Each structure stands twice: as structure tokens, then as C-alpha cells.
Amino acid sequence: MSVRLYRVNGSHPCATVEAALELKGISYRIVELIPPLHAPVMRVLFGRRTVPAMTIDGEKISGSRAILRRLDELVPEPALLPADADQRAAVLEAEAWGDEVLQPLVRRVLWPTFRAHPEAMASFQEGGKLPPLPLPVLRLIAPGATRLEMRMNGATDATYRADLRALLTLLDRIDGWIAAGVLGAASPNAADLQIAASLRLLMCLGDLRPLIEPRPAGALALKVFPSRAGDAPTGLIPADLLPA
């Protein structure tokens, strides 16, 4: 089986797919793209601007959820969805929420933070296949790149404030799923991979990590993704915007 993953280094949905590939023992090659230049390339190749996308023996698949379903079809074990119908429905609901609610929120928090502090982007380049950009170059391109990413992801100053205020409520929901057994089993399911990847990326922001790490949600993120690129110091997010 010839598998090629199109990714942006550090992308949380790309991390979801890579974790699924590793879990199933599937070998793959990486085609790495640079944000925001990935958007037009992906639209030409796959008909949509976002990563991740994948080719499997020439078959094109876009989006983390679609990719995980296909991987389960091709390599059924370990399964990413429970066999029990009710449990499966609960995992699919949590996975969809992670994809549609949590994942875009992370982008809307990250890009305004990078706009204000472009130096914070440097550590997020670690582990990439492409040479890292020097800090002076990052500072030079940051205004245009962050403005474009914010526009593509619907991020504004208003969403920044609202998303940060909503964070504790979202964490409560994730903790509830863990308590109910929807998340956090011995072998990660599709919802674990989807949600933990987003949480782990938020935990790379020093201002947010103390809010997440002590909770069951934080333990889940560290269990599924013990390490990842990105280590932004505290003090980047204004204190009055942080949830109390």
C-alpha cells in the first residue's frame, strides 16, 4: 500500500491522522506544505484548501475524519470506532464536535497570538521536513501570513476574546466525555485522536497549559500526544482575556 500524507507541520488535524497511521502500523510518506501557501496547492490537488489530505494507491481522500474512516476500512485493527452501536454513536458525536467546534477554535486562538508575537512561531517549526525559517524572516512575513490565516479561519479580535472565554466550558464537556467512557480508553479511538490533538496544540501556549494540564482533558492530551513541536512562553495572551 502506497500512502502519501499532505500536511502542514504542526497542524493538529494532521497530527490526528499521523497518530492513526502510527497506531495501525501503516508506512507513509510526507509531502509538507507551508501555511498559508498550502491553501492554493491543496485546492488544485484535492479540490479543497485544507490539510490533511492523503493518497492511498492513487485514491484521494481529504479531511481527518474521512481519512480515519478509510484507514479503518483498509486496516481494521486496532479499530478507531467501537463495535457497539451506542458507543460508536457517542464516539462519532465527540469526534465531529472535535473537528467542527474545537479544531477551528484552536486556529482562531493561535493565529491572533502569532500576529501579536511572531517570535512564538519559531518553536512550532520543529520536527518539520522543510528547513526552519530564521526568526528575522518569520518577523518579516508574519503580518501578511497571520492576516491571511486569520481571514481564512474567521479569526478576529472578537472571536479571540470569545474563544478564550469559552475554553473552560469546552474543557468541561471533554472531561464529561472522559468520565462517561467515551474518551480515554486504553487504545485511542477516533474522538481521542481528534480532540487530544487540538488540546495538545493549545497546551503549547504557556498561558493556556496551566488551565488544561491538571484536568482529565489535559491528561488525555498528554497520553495520546506526549510530545509535539511548539513551546510558547507565558505572557503572550493578555491576562484580562484568560478565563478565570
PDB file of N, CA and C in Angstrom, residues 191-235:
ATOM      1  N   ALA A 191     -12.269   9.767  18.294  1.00  0.00           N
ATOM      2  CA  ALA A 191     -12.526  11.016  19.014  1.00  0.00           C
ATOM      3  C   ALA A 191     -11.341  11.407  19.889  1.00  0.00           C
ATOM      4  N   ASP A 192     -10.698  10.419  20.513  1.00  0.00           N
ATOM      5  CA  ASP A 192      -9.473  10.708  21.272  1.00  0.00           C
ATOM      6  C   ASP A 192      -8.445  11.399  20.393  1.00  0.00           C
ATOM      7  N   LEU A 193      -8.210  10.830  19.221  1.00  0.00           N
ATOM      8  CA  LEU A 193      -7.189  11.374  18.321  1.00  0.00           C
ATOM      9  C   LEU A 193      -7.557  12.780  17.863  1.00  0.00           C
ATOM     10  N   GLN A 194      -8.838  12.987  17.589  1.00  0.00           N
ATOM     11  CA  GLN A 194      -9.287  14.287  17.094  1.00  0.00           C
ATOM     12  C   GLN A 194      -9.177  15.362  18.177  1.00  0.00           C
ATOM     13  N   ILE A 195      -9.686  15.063  19.352  1.00  0.00           N
ATOM     14  CA  ILE A 195      -9.756  16.060  20.418  1.00  0.00           C
ATOM     15  C   ILE A 195      -8.401  16.267  21.082  1.00  0.00           C
ATOM     16  N   ALA A 196      -7.681  15.185  21.332  1.00  0.00           N
ATOM     17  CA  ALA A 196      -6.382  15.309  22.008  1.00  0.00           C
ATOM     18  C   ALA A 196      -5.388  16.119  21.190  1.00  0.00           C
ATOM     19  N   ALA A 197      -5.440  16.004  19.868  1.00  0.00           N
ATOM     20  CA  ALA A 197      -4.517  16.769  19.023  1.00  0.00           C
ATOM     21  C   ALA A 197      -4.737  18.270  19.187  1.00  0.00           C
ATOM     22  N   SER A 198      -5.998  18.683  19.256  1.00  0.00           N
ATOM     23  CA  SER A 198      -6.295  20.104  19.434  1.00  0.00           C
ATOM     24  C   SER A 198      -5.893  20.586  20.821  1.00  0.00           C
ATOM     25  N   LEU A 199      -6.209  19.788  21.837  1.00  0.00           N
ATOM     26  CA  LEU A 199      -5.830  20.167  23.201  1.00  0.00           C
ATOM     27  C   LEU A 199      -4.323  20.288  23.347  1.00  0.00           C
ATOM     28  N   ARG A 200      -3.621  19.332  22.746  1.00  0.00           N
ATOM     29  CA  ARG A 200      -2.156  19.330  22.891  1.00  0.00           C
ATOM     30  C   ARG A 200      -1.544  20.563  22.249  1.00  0.00           C
ATOM     31  N   LEU A 201      -2.127  21.022  21.134  1.00  0.00           N
ATOM     32  CA  LEU A 201      -1.625  22.234  20.496  1.00  0.00           C
ATOM     33  C   LEU A 201      -1.901  23.452  21.373  1.00  0.00           C
ATOM     34  N   LEU A 202      -3.081  23.534  21.961  1.00  0.00           N
ATOM     35  CA  LEU A 202      -3.358  24.638  22.884  1.00  0.00           C
ATOM     36  C   LEU A 202      -2.395  24.630  24.066  1.00  0.00           C
ATOM     37  N   MET A 203      -1.997  23.441  24.507  1.00  0.00           N
ATOM     38  CA  MET A 203      -1.092  23.332  25.654  1.00  0.00           C
ATOM     39  C   MET A 203       0.320  23.794  25.327  1.00  0.00           C
ATOM     40  N   CYS A 204       0.612  24.010  24.057  1.00  0.00           N
ATOM     41  CA  CYS A 204       1.910  24.578  23.679  1.00  0.00           C
ATOM     42  C   CYS A 204       1.981  26.069  23.987  1.00  0.00           C
ATOM     43  N   LEU A 205       0.847  26.679  24.271  1.00  0.00           N
ATOM     44  CA  LEU A 205       0.815  28.082  24.684  1.00  0.00           C
ATOM     45  C   LEU A 205       0.941  28.128  26.201  1.00  0.00           C
ATOM     46  N   GLY A 206       2.011  28.732  26.681  1.00  0.00           N
ATOM     47  CA  GLY A 206       2.281  28.734  28.111  1.00  0.00           C
ATOM     48  C   GLY A 206       1.168  29.326  28.948  1.00  0.00           C
ATOM     49  N   ASP A 207       0.401  30.256  28.375  1.00  0.00           N
ATOM     50  CA  ASP A 207      -0.694  30.867  29.118  1.00  0.00           C
ATOM     51  C   ASP A 207      -1.863  29.908  29.309  1.00  0.00           C
ATOM     52  N   LEU A 208      -2.023  28.949  28.406  1.00  0.00           N
ATOM     53  CA  LEU A 208      -3.177  28.052  28.453  1.00  0.00           C
ATOM     54  C   LEU A 208      -2.866  26.702  29.080  1.00  0.00           C
ATOM     55  N   ARG A 209      -1.618  26.295  29.046  1.00  0.00           N
ATOM     56  CA  ARG A 209      -1.284  24.969  29.568  1.00  0.00           C
ATOM     57  C   ARG A 209      -1.727  24.773  31.021  1.00  0.00           C
ATOM     58  N   PRO A 210      -1.521  25.745  31.923  1.00  0.00           N
ATOM     59  CA  PRO A 210      -1.955  25.522  33.312  1.00  0.00           C
ATOM     60  C   PRO A 210      -3.468  25.358  33.458  1.00  0.00           C
ATOM     61  N   LEU A 211      -4.233  25.842  32.498  1.00  0.00           N
ATOM     62  CA  LEU A 211      -5.685  25.690  32.551  1.00  0.00           C
ATOM     63  C   LEU A 211      -6.125  24.301  32.110  1.00  0.00           C
ATOM     64  N   ILE A 212      -5.304  23.647  31.298  1.00  0.00           N
ATOM     65  CA  ILE A 212      -5.685  22.372  30.686  1.00  0.00           C
ATOM     66  C   ILE A 212      -5.016  21.185  31.366  1.00  0.00           C
ATOM     67  N   GLU A 213      -3.729  21.311  31.649  1.00  0.00           N
ATOM     68  CA  GLU A 213      -2.933  20.157  32.081  1.00  0.00           C
ATOM     69  C   GLU A 213      -3.461  19.460  33.332  1.00  0.00           C
ATOM     70  N   PRO A 214      -3.933  20.171  34.371  1.00  0.00           N
ATOM     71  CA  PRO A 214      -4.361  19.465  35.586  1.00  0.00           C
ATOM     72  C   PRO A 214      -5.665  18.685  35.422  1.00  0.00           C
ATOM     73  N   ARG A 215      -6.378  18.894  34.341  1.00  0.00           N
ATOM     74  CA  ARG A 215      -7.695  18.302  34.163  1.00  0.00           C
ATOM     75  C   ARG A 215      -7.593  16.943  33.474  1.00  0.00           C
ATOM     76  N   PRO A 216      -8.656  16.139  33.532  1.00  0.00           N
ATOM     77  CA  PRO A 216      -8.675  14.903  32.743  1.00  0.00           C
ATOM     78  C   PRO A 216      -8.417  15.155  31.259  1.00  0.00           C
ATOM     79  N   ALA A 217      -8.914  16.264  30.742  1.00  0.00           N
ATOM     80  CA  ALA A 217      -8.670  16.591  29.335  1.00  0.00           C
ATOM     81  C   ALA A 217      -7.186  16.750  29.058  1.00  0.00           C
ATOM     82  N   GLY A 218      -6.476  17.389  29.971  1.00  0.00           N
ATOM     83  CA  GLY A 218      -5.038  17.554  29.801  1.00  0.00           C
ATOM     84  C   GLY A 218      -4.300  16.235  29.867  1.00  0.00           C
ATOM     85  N   ALA A 219      -4.720  15.371  30.792  1.00  0.00           N
ATOM     86  CA  ALA A 219      -4.094  14.048  30.884  1.00  0.00           C
ATOM     87  C   ALA A 219      -4.308  13.257  29.600  1.00  0.00           C
ATOM     88  N   LEU A 220      -5.492  13.373  29.014  1.00  0.00           N
ATOM     89  CA  LEU A 220      -5.767  12.700  27.740  1.00  0.00           C
ATOM     90  C   LEU A 220      -4.841  13.210  26.651  1.00  0.00           C
ATOM     91  N   ALA A 221      -4.701  14.527  26.566  1.00  0.00           N
ATOM     92  CA  ALA A 221      -3.847  15.107  25.527  1.00  0.00           C
ATOM     93  C   ALA A 221      -2.414  14.617  25.649  1.00  0.00           C
ATOM     94  N   LEU A 222      -1.902  14.567  26.865  1.00  0.00           N
ATOM     95  CA  LEU A 222      -0.518  14.139  27.075  1.00  0.00           C
ATOM     96  C   LEU A 222      -0.348  12.635  26.881  1.00  0.00           C
ATOM     97  N   LYS A 223      -1.389  11.873  27.150  1.00  0.00           N
ATOM     98  CA  LYS A 223      -1.329  10.428  26.928  1.00  0.00           C
ATOM     99  C   LYS A 223      -1.254  10.111  25.438  1.00  0.00           C
ATOM    100  N   VAL A 224      -2.081  10.777  24.650  1.00  0.00           N
ATOM    101  CA  VAL A 224      -2.141  10.483  23.214  1.00  0.00           C
ATOM    102  C   VAL A 224      -0.992  11.149  22.471  1.00  0.00           C
ATOM    103  N   PHE A 225      -0.625  12.348  22.894  1.00  0.00           N
ATOM    104  CA  PHE A 225       0.464  13.098  22.251  1.00  0.00           C
ATOM    105  C   PHE A 225       1.452  13.559  23.326  1.00  0.00           C
ATOM    106  N   PRO A 226       2.327  12.670  23.787  1.00  0.00           N
ATOM    107  CA  PRO A 226       3.256  13.029  24.866  1.00  0.00           C
ATOM    108  C   PRO A 226       4.153  14.218  24.530  1.00  0.00           C
ATOM    109  N   SER A 227       4.494  14.357  23.273  1.00  0.00           N
ATOM    110  CA  SER A 227       5.343  15.480  22.870  1.00  0.00           C
ATOM    111  C   SER A 227       4.903  15.971  21.506  1.00  0.00           C
ATOM    112  N   ARG A 228       5.189  17.227  21.247  1.00  0.00           N
ATOM    113  CA  ARG A 228       4.913  17.816  19.940  1.00  0.00           C
ATOM    114  C   ARG A 228       5.668  19.132  19.849  1.00  0.00           C
ATOM    115  N   ALA A 229       5.817  19.623  18.629  1.00  0.00           N
ATOM    116  CA  ALA A 229       6.513  20.885  18.413  1.00  0.00           C
ATOM    117  C   ALA A 229       5.692  22.039  18.980  1.00  0.00           C
ATOM    118  N   GLY A 230       6.405  23.051  19.467  1.00  0.00           N
ATOM    119  CA  GLY A 230       5.754  24.252  19.946  1.00  0.00           C
ATOM    120  C   GLY A 230       5.903  24.446  21.437  1.00  0.00           C
ATOM    121  N   ASP A 231       6.488  25.564  21.828  1.00  0.00           N
ATOM    122  CA  ASP A 231       6.670  25.882  23.247  1.00  0.00           C
ATOM    123  C   ASP A 231       6.680  27.397  23.393  1.00  0.00           C
ATOM    124  N   ALA A 232       5.485  27.974  23.449  1.00  0.00           N
ATOM    125  CA  ALA A 232       5.361  29.429  23.557  1.00  0.00           C
ATOM    126  C   ALA A 232       5.346  29.830  25.026  1.00  0.00           C
ATOM    127  N   PRO A 233       6.085  30.851  25.404  1.00  0.00           N
ATOM    128  CA  PRO A 233       6.169  31.239  26.820  1.00  0.00           C
ATOM    129  C   PRO A 233       4.880  31.872  27.317  1.00  0.00           C
ATOM    130  N   THR A 234       4.792  32.022  28.618  1.00  0.00           N
ATOM    131  CA  THR A 234       3.662  32.740  29.202  1.00  0.00           C
ATOM    132  C   THR A 234       3.787  34.227  28.890  1.00  0.00           C
ATOM    133  N   GLY A 235       2.675  34.918  29.012  1.00  0.00           N
ATOM    134  CA  GLY A 235       2.669  36.358  28.807  1.00  0.00           C
ATOM    135  C   GLY A 235       2.328  36.796  27.403  1.00  0.00           C
TER     136      GLY A 235
END
